[in-house]
XYZ file of C-alpha atoms in Angstrom:
450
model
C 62.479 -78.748 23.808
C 63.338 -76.924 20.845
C 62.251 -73.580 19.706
C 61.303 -72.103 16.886
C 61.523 -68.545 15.562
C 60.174 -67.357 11.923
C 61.040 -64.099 10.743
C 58.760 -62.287 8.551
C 58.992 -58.922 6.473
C 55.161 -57.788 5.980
C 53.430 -60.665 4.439
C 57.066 -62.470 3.482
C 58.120 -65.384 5.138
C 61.935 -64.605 5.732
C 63.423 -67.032 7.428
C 63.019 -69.778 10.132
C 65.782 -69.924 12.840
C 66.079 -72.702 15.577
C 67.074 -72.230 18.830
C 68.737 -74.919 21.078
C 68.101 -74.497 25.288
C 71.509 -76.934 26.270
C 73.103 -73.855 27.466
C 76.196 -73.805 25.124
C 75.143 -69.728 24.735
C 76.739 -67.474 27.374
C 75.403 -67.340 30.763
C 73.320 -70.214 29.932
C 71.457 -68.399 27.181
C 69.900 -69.989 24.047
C 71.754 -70.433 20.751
C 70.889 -70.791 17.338
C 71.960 -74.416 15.780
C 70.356 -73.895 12.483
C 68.614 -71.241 10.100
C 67.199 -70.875 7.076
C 66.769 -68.249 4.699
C 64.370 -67.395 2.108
C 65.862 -65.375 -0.708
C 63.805 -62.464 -1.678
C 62.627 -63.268 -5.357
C 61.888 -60.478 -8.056
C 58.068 -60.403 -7.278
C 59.203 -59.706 -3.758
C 61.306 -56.708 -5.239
C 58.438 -55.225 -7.650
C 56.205 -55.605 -4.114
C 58.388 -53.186 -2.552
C 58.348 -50.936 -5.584
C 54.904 -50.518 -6.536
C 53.261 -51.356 -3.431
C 52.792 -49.800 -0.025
C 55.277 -51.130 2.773
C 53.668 -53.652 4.636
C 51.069 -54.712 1.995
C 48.870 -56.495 2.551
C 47.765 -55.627 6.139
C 48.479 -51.933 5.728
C 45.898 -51.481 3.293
C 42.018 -52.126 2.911
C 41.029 -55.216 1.214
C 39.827 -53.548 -1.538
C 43.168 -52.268 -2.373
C 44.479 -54.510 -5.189
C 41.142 -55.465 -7.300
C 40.487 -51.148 -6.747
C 44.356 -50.980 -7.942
C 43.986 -53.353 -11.045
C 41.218 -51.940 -12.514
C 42.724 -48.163 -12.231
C 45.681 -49.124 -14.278
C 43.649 -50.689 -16.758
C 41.877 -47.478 -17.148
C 44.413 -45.115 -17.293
C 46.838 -47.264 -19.997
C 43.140 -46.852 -21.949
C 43.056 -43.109 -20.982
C 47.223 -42.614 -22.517
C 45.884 -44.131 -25.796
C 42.633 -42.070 -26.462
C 44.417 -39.024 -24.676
C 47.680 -39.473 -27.418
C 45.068 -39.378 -30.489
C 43.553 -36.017 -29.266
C 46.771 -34.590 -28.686
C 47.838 -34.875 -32.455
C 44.246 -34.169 -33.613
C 44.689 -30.434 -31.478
C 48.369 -29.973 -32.456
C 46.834 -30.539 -36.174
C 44.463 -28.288 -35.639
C 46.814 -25.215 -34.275
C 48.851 -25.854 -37.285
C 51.567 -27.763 -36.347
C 53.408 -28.972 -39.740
C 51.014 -26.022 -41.834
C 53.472 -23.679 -43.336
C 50.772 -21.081 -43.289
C 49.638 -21.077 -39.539
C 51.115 -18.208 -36.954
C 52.666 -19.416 -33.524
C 50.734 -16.336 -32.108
C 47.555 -17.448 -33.217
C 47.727 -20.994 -31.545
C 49.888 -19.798 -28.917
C 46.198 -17.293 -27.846
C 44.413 -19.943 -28.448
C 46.611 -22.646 -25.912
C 45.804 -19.262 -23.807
C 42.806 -18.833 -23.773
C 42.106 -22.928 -23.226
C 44.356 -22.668 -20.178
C 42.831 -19.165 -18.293
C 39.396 -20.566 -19.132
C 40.530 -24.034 -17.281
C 41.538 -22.224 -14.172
C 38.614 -19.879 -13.698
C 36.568 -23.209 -14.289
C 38.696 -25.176 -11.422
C 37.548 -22.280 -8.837
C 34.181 -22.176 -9.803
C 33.908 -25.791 -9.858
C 35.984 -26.307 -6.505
C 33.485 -23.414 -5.282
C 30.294 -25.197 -5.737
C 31.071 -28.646 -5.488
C 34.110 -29.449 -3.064
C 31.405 -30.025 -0.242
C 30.417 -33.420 -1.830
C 33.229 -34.826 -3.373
C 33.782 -36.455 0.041
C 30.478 -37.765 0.486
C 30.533 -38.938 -3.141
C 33.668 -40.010 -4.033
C 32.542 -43.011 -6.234
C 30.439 -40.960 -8.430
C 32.258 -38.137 -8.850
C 35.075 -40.580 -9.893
C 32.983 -41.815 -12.221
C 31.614 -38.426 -13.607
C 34.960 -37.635 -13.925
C 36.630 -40.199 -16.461
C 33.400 -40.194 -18.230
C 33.608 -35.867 -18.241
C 37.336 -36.922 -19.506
C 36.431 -39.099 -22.713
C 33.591 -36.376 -23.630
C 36.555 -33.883 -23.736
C 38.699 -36.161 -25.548
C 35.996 -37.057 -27.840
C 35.334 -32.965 -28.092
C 39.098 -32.894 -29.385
C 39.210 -35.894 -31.787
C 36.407 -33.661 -33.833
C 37.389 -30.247 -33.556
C 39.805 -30.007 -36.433
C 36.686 -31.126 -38.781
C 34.529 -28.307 -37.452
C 36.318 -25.401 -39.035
C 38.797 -23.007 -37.829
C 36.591 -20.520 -35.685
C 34.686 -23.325 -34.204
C 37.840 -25.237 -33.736
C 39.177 -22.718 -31.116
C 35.686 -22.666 -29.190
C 35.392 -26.590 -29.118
C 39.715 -26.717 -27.580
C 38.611 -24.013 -25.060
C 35.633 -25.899 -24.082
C 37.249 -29.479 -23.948
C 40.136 -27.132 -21.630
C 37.698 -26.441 -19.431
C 36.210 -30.015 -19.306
C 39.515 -31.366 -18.556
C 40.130 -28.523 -15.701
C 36.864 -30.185 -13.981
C 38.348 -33.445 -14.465
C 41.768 -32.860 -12.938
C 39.528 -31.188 -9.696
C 36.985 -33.656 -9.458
C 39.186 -36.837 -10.063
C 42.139 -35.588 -7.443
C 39.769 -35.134 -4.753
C 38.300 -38.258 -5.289
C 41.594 -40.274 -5.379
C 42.576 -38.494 -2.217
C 39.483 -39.255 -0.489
C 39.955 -43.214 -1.879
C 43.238 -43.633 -0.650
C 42.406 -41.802 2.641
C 40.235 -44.942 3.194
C 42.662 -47.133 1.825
C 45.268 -46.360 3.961
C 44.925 -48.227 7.306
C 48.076 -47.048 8.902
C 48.336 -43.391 8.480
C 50.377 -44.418 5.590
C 48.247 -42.272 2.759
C 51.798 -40.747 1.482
C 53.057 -43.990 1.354
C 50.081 -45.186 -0.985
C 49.830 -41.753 -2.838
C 53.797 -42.147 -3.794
C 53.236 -46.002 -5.036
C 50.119 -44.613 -6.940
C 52.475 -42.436 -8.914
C 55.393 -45.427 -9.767
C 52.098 -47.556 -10.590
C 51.067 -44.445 -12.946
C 54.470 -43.941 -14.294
C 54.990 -47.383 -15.328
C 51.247 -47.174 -17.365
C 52.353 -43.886 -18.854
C 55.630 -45.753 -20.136
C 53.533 -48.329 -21.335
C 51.196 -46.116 -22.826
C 53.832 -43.676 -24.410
C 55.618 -46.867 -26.404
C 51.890 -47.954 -27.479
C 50.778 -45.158 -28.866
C 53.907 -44.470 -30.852
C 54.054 -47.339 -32.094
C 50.286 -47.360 -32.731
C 49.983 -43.067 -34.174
C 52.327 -43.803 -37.207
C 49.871 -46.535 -38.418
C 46.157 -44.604 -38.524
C 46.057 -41.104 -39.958
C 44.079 -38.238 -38.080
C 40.475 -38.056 -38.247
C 40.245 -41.630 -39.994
C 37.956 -44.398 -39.529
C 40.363 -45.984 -37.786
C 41.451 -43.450 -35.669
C 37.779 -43.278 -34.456
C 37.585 -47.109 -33.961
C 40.626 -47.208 -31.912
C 39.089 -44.231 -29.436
C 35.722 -46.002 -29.424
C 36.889 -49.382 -28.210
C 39.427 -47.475 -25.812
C 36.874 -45.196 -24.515
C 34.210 -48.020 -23.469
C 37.335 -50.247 -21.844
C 38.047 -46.856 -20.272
C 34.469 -46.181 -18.721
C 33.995 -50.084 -18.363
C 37.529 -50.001 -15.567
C 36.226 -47.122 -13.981
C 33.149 -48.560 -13.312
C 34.723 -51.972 -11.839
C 37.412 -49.474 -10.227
C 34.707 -47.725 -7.933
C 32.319 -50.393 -7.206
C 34.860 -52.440 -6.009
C 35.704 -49.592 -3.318
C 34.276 -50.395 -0.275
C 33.969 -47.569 1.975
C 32.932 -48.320 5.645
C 31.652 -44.616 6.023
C 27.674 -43.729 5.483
C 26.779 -41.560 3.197
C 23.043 -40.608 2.062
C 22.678 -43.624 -0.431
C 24.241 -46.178 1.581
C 22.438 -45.277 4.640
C 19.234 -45.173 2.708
C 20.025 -48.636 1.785
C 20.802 -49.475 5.296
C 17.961 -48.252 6.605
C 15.530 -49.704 4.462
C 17.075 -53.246 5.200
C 16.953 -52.660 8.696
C 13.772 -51.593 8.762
C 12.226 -54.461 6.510
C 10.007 -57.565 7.388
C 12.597 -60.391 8.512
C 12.107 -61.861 5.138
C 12.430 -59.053 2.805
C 15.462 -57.295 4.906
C 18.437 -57.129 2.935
C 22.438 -57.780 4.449
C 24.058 -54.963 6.173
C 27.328 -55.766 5.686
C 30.207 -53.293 3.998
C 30.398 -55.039 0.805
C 26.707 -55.943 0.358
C 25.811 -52.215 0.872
C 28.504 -50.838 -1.072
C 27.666 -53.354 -4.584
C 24.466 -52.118 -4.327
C 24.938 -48.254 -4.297
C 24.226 -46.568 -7.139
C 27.190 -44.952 -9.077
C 25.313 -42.642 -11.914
C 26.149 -39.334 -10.024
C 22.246 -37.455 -9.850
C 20.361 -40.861 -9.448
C 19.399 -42.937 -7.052
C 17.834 -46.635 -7.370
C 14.515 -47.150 -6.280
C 15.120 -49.656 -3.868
C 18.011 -46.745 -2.169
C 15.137 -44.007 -2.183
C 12.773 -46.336 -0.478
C 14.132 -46.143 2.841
C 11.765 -43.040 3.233
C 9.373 -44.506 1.204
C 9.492 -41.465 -1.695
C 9.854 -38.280 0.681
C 13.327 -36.128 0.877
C 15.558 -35.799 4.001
C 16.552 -32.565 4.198
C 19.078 -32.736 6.920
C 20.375 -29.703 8.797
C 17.492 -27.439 7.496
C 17.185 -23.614 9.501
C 15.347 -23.262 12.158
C 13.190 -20.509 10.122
C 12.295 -23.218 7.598
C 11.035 -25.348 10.116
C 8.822 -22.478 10.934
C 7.614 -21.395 7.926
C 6.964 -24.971 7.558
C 4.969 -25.781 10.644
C 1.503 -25.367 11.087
C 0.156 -22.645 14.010
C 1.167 -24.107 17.467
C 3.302 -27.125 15.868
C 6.578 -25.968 16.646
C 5.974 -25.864 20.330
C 4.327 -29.333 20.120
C 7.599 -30.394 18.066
C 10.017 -28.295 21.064
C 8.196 -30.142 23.647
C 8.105 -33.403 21.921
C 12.077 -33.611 21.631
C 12.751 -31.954 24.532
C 16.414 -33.248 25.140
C 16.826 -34.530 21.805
C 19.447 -33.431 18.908
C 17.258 -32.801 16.433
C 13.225 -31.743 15.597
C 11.676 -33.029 12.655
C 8.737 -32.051 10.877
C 7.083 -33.525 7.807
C 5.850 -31.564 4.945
C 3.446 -33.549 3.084
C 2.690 -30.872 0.443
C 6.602 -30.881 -0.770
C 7.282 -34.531 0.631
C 9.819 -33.334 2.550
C 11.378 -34.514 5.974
C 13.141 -31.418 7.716
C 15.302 -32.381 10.233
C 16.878 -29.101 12.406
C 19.861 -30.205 14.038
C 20.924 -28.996 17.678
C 24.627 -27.256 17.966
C 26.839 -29.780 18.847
C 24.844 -33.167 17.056
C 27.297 -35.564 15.947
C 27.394 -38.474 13.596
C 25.958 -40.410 15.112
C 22.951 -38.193 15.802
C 22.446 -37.431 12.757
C 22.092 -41.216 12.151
C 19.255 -41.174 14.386
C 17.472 -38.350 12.943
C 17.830 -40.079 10.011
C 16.329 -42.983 11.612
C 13.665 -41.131 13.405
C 12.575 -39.565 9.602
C 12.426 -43.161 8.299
C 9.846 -44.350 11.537
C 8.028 -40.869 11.603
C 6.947 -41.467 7.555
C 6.414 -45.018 7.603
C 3.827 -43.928 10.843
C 2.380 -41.266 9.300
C 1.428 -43.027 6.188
C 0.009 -46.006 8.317
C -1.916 -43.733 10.757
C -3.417 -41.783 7.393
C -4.085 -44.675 5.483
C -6.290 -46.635 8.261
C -5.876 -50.398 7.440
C -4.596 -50.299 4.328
C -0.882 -49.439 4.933
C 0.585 -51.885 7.588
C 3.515 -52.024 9.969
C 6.014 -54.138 9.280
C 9.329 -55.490 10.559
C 11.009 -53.904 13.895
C 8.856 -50.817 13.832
C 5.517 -53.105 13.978
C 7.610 -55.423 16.861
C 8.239 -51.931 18.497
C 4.261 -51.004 18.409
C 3.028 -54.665 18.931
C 2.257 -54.025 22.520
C 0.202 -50.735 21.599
C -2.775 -52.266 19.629
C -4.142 -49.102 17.555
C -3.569 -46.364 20.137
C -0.661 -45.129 18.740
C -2.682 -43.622 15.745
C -4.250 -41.359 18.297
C -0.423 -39.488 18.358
C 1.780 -41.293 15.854
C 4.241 -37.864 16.501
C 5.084 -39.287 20.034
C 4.537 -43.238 18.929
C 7.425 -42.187 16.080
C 9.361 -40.876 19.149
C 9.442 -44.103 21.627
C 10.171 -46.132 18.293
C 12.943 -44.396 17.514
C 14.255 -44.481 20.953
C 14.286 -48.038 21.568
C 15.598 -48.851 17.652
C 18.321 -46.475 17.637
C 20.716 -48.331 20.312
C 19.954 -51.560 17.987
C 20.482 -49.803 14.372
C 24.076 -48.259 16.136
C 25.383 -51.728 17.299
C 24.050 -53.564 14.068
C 26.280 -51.255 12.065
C 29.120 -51.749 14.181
C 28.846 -55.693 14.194
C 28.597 -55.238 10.411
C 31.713 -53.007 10.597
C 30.560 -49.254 9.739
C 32.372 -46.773 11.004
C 29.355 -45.116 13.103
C 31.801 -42.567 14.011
C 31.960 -40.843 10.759
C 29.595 -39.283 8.856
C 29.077 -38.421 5.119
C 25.182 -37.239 5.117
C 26.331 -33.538 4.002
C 23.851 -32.270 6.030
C 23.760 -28.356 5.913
C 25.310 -25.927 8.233
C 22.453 -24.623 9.520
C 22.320 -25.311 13.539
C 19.514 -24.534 15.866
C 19.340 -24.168 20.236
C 16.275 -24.819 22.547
């Protein structure tokens, strides 16, 4: 019988070689009577170029429609970027016999220092949840970027004192922007990267940038000579740039998929999981991630409904918790997770659910303090609210055996609940392929022991 070896170079079908078993090899061995050899094409050369070795399987599957969309943004981002360059240089009084290179080379100065104290401020109070939020603060990011463009395009009309004020402040916009959006695209291509291979994608990130900034660079020279500064048609060219700009970054980020929970997606996980069979929404990766919402401050109704309109507040201090509780209700709450990671209490007068984590809680207790939150509201409200709020979907199955006794302590009902869901929530999520593992809740650093 015949054999038959392929050989294959990542996804590339190489060649095919056939082996013959008569013996004619030495010692009996094997030989090859025929092969056949692909030759590499030029799409098979740009592959290796542009895109990481061993593409497809070394990267997520979100790679190339995430990839796509990124270029399309940033070849908009050369153009509008190019027509606020020459509206600044215009302004500083490049080809003006009567301007001073001292007096733009301040004010190039001052827009530079005031970008770096901005970048340590910025990196100061926000590097925390640029991980957590990587979509948005992508998003906030470009948009932050066309603003400052935008801030540029008008500053030579505003006069020459305002001028400097309005290049300092679009500096400093810009400075944000070159924080905010790095982070992000490391934290993207973290997830993108399958095999460890994050330099390999950051290096074919840059050729794939280059090659837009060529394209860019011939575009807009061939496209500056033809509009003056500050024309109608200069501003027609940014606007339709600018909203293909936002409009890639948009379809950039939601087509990342990120397998990691963070507060929104979790919110929307645990709302569909606990949901009445018919209104429970798909788990999945994707179905989660296209429905997270992207506008960096807001959340969707349907993502805030997990706890029904209160506010987890997760790894509060201890000496919230007690400020918090009523007289004696701390040592109920002690007593009533003895052995667990976490005590929650519920504030109904700020609608807030403070969860104090244990030293040493991982991710994927936070997930079930999370969880617990979303049972211990959802019972609260239906103990208040006598008949009119009901039970529904695996919390109700949970309590079906009960009857109404559970109102008598819906503290300790929330408790067995929570036990007996949490295995099922933790292997749902890993059927559904989250990475249970990892967590992106930001909870705070606050830590209690009892």
């Amino acid at each position: 019988m015949t054999a038959i070896i392929e050989q294959h170079f990542g996804a590339t079908h190489e060649a095919t070689i056939e082996l013959s078993p008569s013996g004619d090899g030495a010692e009996g061995q094997p030989r090859i009577i025929s092969r056949h050899v692909q030759r590499r094409g030029l799409l098979d050369t740009l592959r290796e170029i542009f895109l990481p070795q061993g593409y497809p399987e070394s990267v997520s599957d979100d790679y190339l429609e995430y990839q796509v969309w990124d270029t399309l943004q940033a070849f908009a981002s050369n153009i509008t970027g190019a027509l606020a360059t020459r509206a600044v240089l215009g302004g500083m009084g490049v080809g003006d016999a009567e301007a001073t290179p001292l007096a733009a080379t301040i004010t190039w100065l001052l827009k530079d220092g005031t970008g770096m104290v901005g970048q340590i401020v910025f990196a100061w109070r926000s590097s925390s949840g640029l991980d957590a939020r990587c979509k948005q603060w992508r998003l906030f990011a470009d948009v932050l970027n066309d603003a400052a463009i935008c801030l540029e395009l008008a500053a030579p009309a505003l006069g020459t004192a305002v001028f400097k004020v309005a290049v300092i402040a679009a500096g400093l916009a810009k400075s944000l922007v070159g924080v905010a959006g790095g982070a992000t695209r490391a934290a993207i291509a973290q997830h993108q990267a399958l095999r460890s291979n994050m330099a390999d994608l950051a290096v074919k990130d840059g050729s794939q940038e280059r090659v837009v900034n060529l394209v860019g660079l011939l575009t807009t020279m061939a496209l500056l000579p033809l509009v003056d500064a500050g024309s109608a048609a200069s501003w027609l060219i940014f606007l339709l740039f600018t909203a293909l700009h936002v409009f890639a970054n948009y379809r950039a980020v939601r087509a990342v998929r990120l397998s990691s929970l963070n507060t929104p997606r979790l919110s929307l996980v645990l709302d569909g999981f606990l949901a009445a069979p018919g209104a429970a929404a798909e788990l999945g990766v994707a179905a989660v991630n296209s429905r997270e919402p992207l506008v960096l401050g807001t959340e969707s109704p349907r993502c805030q409904s997990a706890l029904t309109g209160w506010r987890l507040l997760l790894g509060a201090p201890p000496l919230l918790l007690a400020a918090r509780a009523a007289p004696g209700q701390l040592d109920q709450l002690t007593a009533l997770h003895a052995g667990r990671p976490y005590l929650l209490l519920l504030d109904p007068s700020s609608r807030e659910a403070l969860v104090c984590l244990r030293r040493g809680a991982g991710p994927a207790d936070q997930l079930g303090a999370a969880l617990a939150a979303a049972v211990a509201v959802r019972l609260r409200q239906a103990a208040e609210g006598g008949g009119e709020v009901r039970l529904e979907g695996p919390v109700a199955s949970a309590l079906a055996g009960e009857g109404d006794a559970w109102r008598d302590d819906w503290q300790a009902a929330s408790e067995r609940v929570t036990k007996q869901l949490l295995p099922q929530l933790l292997e749902r999520l890993r059927v559904e392929g989250w990475a249970v593992e990892e967590s992106l809740l930001e909870p705070g650093e606050y830590r209690g022991v009892w």
